[in-house]
CSV table of C-alpha atoms in Angstrom, one decimal:
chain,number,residue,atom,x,y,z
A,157,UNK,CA,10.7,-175.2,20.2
A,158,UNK,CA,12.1,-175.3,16.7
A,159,UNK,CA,14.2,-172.4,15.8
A,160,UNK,CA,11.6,-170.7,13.4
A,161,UNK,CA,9.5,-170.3,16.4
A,162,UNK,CA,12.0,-169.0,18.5
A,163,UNK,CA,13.0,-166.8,15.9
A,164,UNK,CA,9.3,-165.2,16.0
A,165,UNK,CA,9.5,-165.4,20.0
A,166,UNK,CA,12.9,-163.4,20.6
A,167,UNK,CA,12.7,-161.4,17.3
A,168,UNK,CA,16.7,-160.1,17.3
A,169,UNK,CA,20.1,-160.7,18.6
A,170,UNK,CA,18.4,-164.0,18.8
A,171,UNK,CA,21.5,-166.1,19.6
A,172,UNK,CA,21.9,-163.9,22.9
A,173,UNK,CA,18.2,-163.3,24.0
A,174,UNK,CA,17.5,-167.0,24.0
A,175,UNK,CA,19.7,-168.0,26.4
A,176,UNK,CA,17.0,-167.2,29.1
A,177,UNK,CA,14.8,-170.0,27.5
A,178,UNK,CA,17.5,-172.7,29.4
A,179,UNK,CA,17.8,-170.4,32.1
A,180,UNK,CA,14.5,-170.3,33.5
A,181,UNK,CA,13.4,-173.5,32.2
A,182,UNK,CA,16.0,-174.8,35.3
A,183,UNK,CA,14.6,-172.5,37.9
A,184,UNK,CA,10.1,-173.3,36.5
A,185,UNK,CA,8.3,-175.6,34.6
A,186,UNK,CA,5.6,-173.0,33.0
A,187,UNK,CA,4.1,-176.6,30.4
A,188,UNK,CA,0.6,-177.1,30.6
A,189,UNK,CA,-0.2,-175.3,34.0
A,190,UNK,CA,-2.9,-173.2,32.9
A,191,UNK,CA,-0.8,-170.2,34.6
A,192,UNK,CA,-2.0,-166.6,34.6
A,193,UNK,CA,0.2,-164.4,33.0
A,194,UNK,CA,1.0,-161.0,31.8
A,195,UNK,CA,3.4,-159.1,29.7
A,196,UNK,CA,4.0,-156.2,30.3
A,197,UNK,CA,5.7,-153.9,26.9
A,198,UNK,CA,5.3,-156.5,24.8
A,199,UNK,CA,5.1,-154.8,21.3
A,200,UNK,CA,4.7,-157.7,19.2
A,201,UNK,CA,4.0,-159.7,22.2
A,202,UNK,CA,7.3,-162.8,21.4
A,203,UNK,CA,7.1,-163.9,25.4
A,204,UNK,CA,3.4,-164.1,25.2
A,205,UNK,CA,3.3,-165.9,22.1
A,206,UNK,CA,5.7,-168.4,24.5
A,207,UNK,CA,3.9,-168.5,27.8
A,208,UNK,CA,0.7,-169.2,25.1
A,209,UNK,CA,2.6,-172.4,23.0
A,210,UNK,CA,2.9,-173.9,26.9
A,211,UNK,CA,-0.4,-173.8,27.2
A,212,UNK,CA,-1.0,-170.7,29.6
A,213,UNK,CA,-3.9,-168.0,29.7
A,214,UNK,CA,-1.8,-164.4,28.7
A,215,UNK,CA,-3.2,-161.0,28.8
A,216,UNK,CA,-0.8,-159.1,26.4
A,217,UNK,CA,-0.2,-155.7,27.4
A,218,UNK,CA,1.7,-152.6,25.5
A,219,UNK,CA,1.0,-148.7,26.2
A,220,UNK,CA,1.0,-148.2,22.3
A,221,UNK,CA,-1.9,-150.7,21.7
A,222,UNK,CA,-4.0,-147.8,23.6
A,223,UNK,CA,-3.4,-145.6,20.4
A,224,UNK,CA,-1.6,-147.5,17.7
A,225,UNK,CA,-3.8,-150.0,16.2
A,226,UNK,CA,-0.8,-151.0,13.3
A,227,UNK,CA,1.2,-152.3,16.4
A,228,UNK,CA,-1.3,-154.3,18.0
A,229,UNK,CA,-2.4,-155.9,14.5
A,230,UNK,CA,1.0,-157.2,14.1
A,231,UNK,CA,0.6,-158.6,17.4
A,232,UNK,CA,-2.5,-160.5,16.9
A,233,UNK,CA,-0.8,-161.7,13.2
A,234,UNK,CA,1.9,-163.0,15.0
A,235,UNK,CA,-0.1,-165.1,17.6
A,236,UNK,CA,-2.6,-166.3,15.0
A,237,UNK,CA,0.3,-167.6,13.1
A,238,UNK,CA,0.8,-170.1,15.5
A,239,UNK,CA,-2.7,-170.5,16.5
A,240,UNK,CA,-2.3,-169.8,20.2
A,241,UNK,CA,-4.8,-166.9,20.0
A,242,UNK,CA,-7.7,-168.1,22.0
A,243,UNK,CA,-4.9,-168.3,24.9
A,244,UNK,CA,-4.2,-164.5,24.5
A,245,UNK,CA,-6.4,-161.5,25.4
A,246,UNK,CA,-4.6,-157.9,24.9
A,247,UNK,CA,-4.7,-154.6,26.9
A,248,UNK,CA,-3.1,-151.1,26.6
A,249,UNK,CA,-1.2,-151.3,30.5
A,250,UNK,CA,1.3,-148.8,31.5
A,251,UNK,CA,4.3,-150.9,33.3
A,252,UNK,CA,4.4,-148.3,36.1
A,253,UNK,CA,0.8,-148.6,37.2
A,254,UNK,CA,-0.9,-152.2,36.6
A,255,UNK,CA,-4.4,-152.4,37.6
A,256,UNK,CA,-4.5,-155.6,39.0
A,257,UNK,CA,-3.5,-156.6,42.7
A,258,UNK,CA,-2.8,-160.4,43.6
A,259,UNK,CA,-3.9,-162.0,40.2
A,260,UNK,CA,-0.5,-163.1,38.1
A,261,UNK,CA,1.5,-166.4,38.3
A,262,UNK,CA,3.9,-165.3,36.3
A,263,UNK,CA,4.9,-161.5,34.9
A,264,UNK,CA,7.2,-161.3,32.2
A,265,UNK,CA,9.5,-158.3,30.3
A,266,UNK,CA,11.7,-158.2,27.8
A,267,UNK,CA,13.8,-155.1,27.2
A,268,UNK,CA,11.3,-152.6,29.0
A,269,UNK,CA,12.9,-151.1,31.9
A,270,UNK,CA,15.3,-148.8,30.1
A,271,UNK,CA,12.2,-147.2,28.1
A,272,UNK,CA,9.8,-146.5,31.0
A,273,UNK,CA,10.4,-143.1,32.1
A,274,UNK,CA,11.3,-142.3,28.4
A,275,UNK,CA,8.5,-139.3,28.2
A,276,UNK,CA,8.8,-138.3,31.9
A,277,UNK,CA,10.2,-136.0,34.2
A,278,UNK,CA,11.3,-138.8,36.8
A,279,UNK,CA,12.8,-141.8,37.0
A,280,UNK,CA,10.2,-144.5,36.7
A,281,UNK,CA,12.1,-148.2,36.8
A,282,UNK,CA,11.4,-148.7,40.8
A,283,UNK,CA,7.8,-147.8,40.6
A,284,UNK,CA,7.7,-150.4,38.1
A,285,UNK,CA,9.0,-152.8,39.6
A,286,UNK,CA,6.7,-152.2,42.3
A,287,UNK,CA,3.7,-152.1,40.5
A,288,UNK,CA,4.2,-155.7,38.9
A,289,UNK,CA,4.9,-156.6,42.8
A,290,UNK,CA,1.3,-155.9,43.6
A,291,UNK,CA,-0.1,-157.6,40.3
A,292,UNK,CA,1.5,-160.9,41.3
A,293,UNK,CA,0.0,-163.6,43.9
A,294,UNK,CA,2.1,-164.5,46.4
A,295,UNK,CA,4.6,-166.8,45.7
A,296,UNK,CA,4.2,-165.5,42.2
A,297,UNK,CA,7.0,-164.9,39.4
A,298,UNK,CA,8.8,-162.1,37.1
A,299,UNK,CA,10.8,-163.6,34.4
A,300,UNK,CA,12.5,-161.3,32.3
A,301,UNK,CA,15.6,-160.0,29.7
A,302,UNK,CA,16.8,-156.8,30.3
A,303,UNK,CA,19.3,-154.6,28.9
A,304,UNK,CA,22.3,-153.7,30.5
A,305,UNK,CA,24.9,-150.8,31.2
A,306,UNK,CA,27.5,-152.9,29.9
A,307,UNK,CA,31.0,-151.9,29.0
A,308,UNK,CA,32.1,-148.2,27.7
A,309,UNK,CA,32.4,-149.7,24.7
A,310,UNK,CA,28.7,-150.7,24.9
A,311,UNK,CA,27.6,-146.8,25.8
A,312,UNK,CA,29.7,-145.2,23.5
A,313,UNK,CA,27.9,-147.1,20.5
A,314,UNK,CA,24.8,-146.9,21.8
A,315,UNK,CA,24.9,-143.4,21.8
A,316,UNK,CA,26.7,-143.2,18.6
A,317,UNK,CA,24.8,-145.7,16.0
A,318,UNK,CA,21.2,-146.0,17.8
A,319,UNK,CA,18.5,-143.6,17.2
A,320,UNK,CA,17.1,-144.2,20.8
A,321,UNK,CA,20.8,-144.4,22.5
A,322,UNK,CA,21.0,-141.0,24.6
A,323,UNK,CA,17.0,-141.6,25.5
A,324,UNK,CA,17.3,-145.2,27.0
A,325,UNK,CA,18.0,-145.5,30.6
A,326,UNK,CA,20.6,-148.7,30.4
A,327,UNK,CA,21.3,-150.2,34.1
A,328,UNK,CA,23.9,-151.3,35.9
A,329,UNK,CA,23.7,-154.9,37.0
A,330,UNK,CA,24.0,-153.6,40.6
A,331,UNK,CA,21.0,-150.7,39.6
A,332,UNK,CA,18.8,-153.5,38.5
A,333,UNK,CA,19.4,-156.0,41.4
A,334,UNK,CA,18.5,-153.9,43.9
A,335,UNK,CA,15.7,-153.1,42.2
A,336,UNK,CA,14.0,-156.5,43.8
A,337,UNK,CA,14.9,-155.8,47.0
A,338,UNK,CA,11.3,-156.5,48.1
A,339,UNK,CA,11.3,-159.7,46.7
A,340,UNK,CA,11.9,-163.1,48.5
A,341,UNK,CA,14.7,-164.4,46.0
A,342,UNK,CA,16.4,-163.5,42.9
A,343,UNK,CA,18.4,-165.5,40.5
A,344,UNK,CA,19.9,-164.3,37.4
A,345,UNK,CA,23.1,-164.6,35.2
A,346,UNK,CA,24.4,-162.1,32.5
A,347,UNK,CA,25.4,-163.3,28.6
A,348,UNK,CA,26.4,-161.3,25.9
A,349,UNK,CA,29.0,-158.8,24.8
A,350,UNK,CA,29.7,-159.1,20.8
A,351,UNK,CA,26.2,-159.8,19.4
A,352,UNK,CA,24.9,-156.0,19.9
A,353,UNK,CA,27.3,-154.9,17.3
A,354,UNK,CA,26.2,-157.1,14.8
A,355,UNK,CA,24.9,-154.9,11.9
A,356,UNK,CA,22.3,-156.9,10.7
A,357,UNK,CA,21.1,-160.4,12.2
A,358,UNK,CA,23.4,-162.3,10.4
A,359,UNK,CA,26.5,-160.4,11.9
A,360,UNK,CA,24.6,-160.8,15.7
A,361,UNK,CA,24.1,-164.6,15.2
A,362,UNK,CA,27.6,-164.7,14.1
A,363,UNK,CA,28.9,-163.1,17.3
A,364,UNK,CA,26.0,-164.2,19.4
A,365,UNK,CA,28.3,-167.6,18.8
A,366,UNK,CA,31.5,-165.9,19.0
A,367,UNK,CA,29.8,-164.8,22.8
A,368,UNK,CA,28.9,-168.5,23.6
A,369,UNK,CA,32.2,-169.2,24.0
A,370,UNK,CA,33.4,-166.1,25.9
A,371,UNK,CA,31.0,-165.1,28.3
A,372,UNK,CA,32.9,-166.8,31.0
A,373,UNK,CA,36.1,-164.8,29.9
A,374,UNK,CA,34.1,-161.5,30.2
A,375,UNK,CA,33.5,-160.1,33.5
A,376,UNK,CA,29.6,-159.8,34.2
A,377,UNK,CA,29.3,-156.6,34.8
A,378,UNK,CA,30.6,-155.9,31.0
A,379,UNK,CA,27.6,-158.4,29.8
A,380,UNK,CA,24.6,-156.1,28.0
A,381,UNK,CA,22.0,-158.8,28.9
A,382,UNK,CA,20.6,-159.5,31.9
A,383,UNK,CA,18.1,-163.0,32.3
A,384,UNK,CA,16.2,-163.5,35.4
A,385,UNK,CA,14.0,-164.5,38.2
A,386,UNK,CA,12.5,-163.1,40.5
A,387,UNK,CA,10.1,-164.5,43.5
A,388,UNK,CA,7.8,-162.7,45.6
């Protein structure tokens, strides 16, 4: 993929994010398989748009496309742009309650678990989990990017600089591992602790690089990014 299209793909702190590209591309081989996919809070729909350039059949799925027919246009721009479309159907799915049983290869999130109980009076991330469980065949796949507790640091801007900081639920890494505990295998590796201050994307690519280099210097449990695998 050229970097324009992962640009469109990943959408921010793109230096960071895309490290699960290498990731899982050592762990599945997703080109030209004519896979069965969803994703699940995709907004604009970036790992779609991916699972689609590969040559996979995507159903699309965000909560808001229900009621908010800007969001899902920007979607549908964004696939048409590079002309995966007719690999792409789209649905309005809550995360917590998929209505499928035994149909997906592969399941995919990016940044979703922190927001899904956002709204509710209980804690919604297991039942989540669980219901993507059911939706896949066996043997079947979640890859995903999630956010992380991360350091203090981390928390304390969070809740200081983001509009959303003291709603998010951020996990622990040992929160969201045993969150697959159903599952037959995990693998998974944590990068990332300068690029979420960047300012603008500039500043995040600048110490998405800086992070490159010191990931292996930071202990993992102060990463903020979480990649993944997960078999069932």
């Amino acid at each position: 993929m050229n970097q324009d299209t992962i640009n469109d793909i990943i959408g921010w702190d793109i230096v960071n994010w895309s490290k699960a590209f290498p990731f899982w591309n050592k762990h599945i081989d997703i080109k030209n398989k004519q896979l069965s996919c969803l994703e699940i809070g995709a907004r604009q729909g970036g790992l779609s748009l991916w699972l689609a350039l590969h040559g996979n059949n995507v159903i699309c799925s965000d909560v808001s496309y229900k009621d908010q027919q800007h969001e899902l246009d920007k979607t549908i721009t964004l696939h048409k742009k590079h002309n995966c479309e007719n690999l792409i159907s789209y649905e309005a799915i809550d995360a917590s309650n998929i209505p499928y049983e035994n149909k997906f290869d592969l399941v995919v999130f990016k940044s979703v678990l922190g927001g899904v109980s956002i709204g509710s009076n209980t804690r919604l991330e297991q039942q989540t989990i669980n219901s993507i469980y059911k939706s896949l065949k066996p043997g079947g796949k979640i890859l995903f990017i999630e956010n992380l507790e991360a350091s203090f640091l981390h928390m304390y801007a969070r809740k200081k600089f983001v509009k959303w900081g003291n709603k998010w639920h951020y996990l622990k890494l040992n929160e969201m591992v045993s969150l697959f505990k159903s599952f037959q295998k995990i693998d998974y590796k944590t990068v990332g602790f300068f690029g979420t201050f960047g300012k603008n994307e500039k500043q995040r690519q600048l110490y998405g690089k800086v992070d490159t280099f010191f990931d292996k210097l930071v202990p993992k449990s102060y990463r903020y990014i979480m990649i993944g695998i997960v078999e069932k």
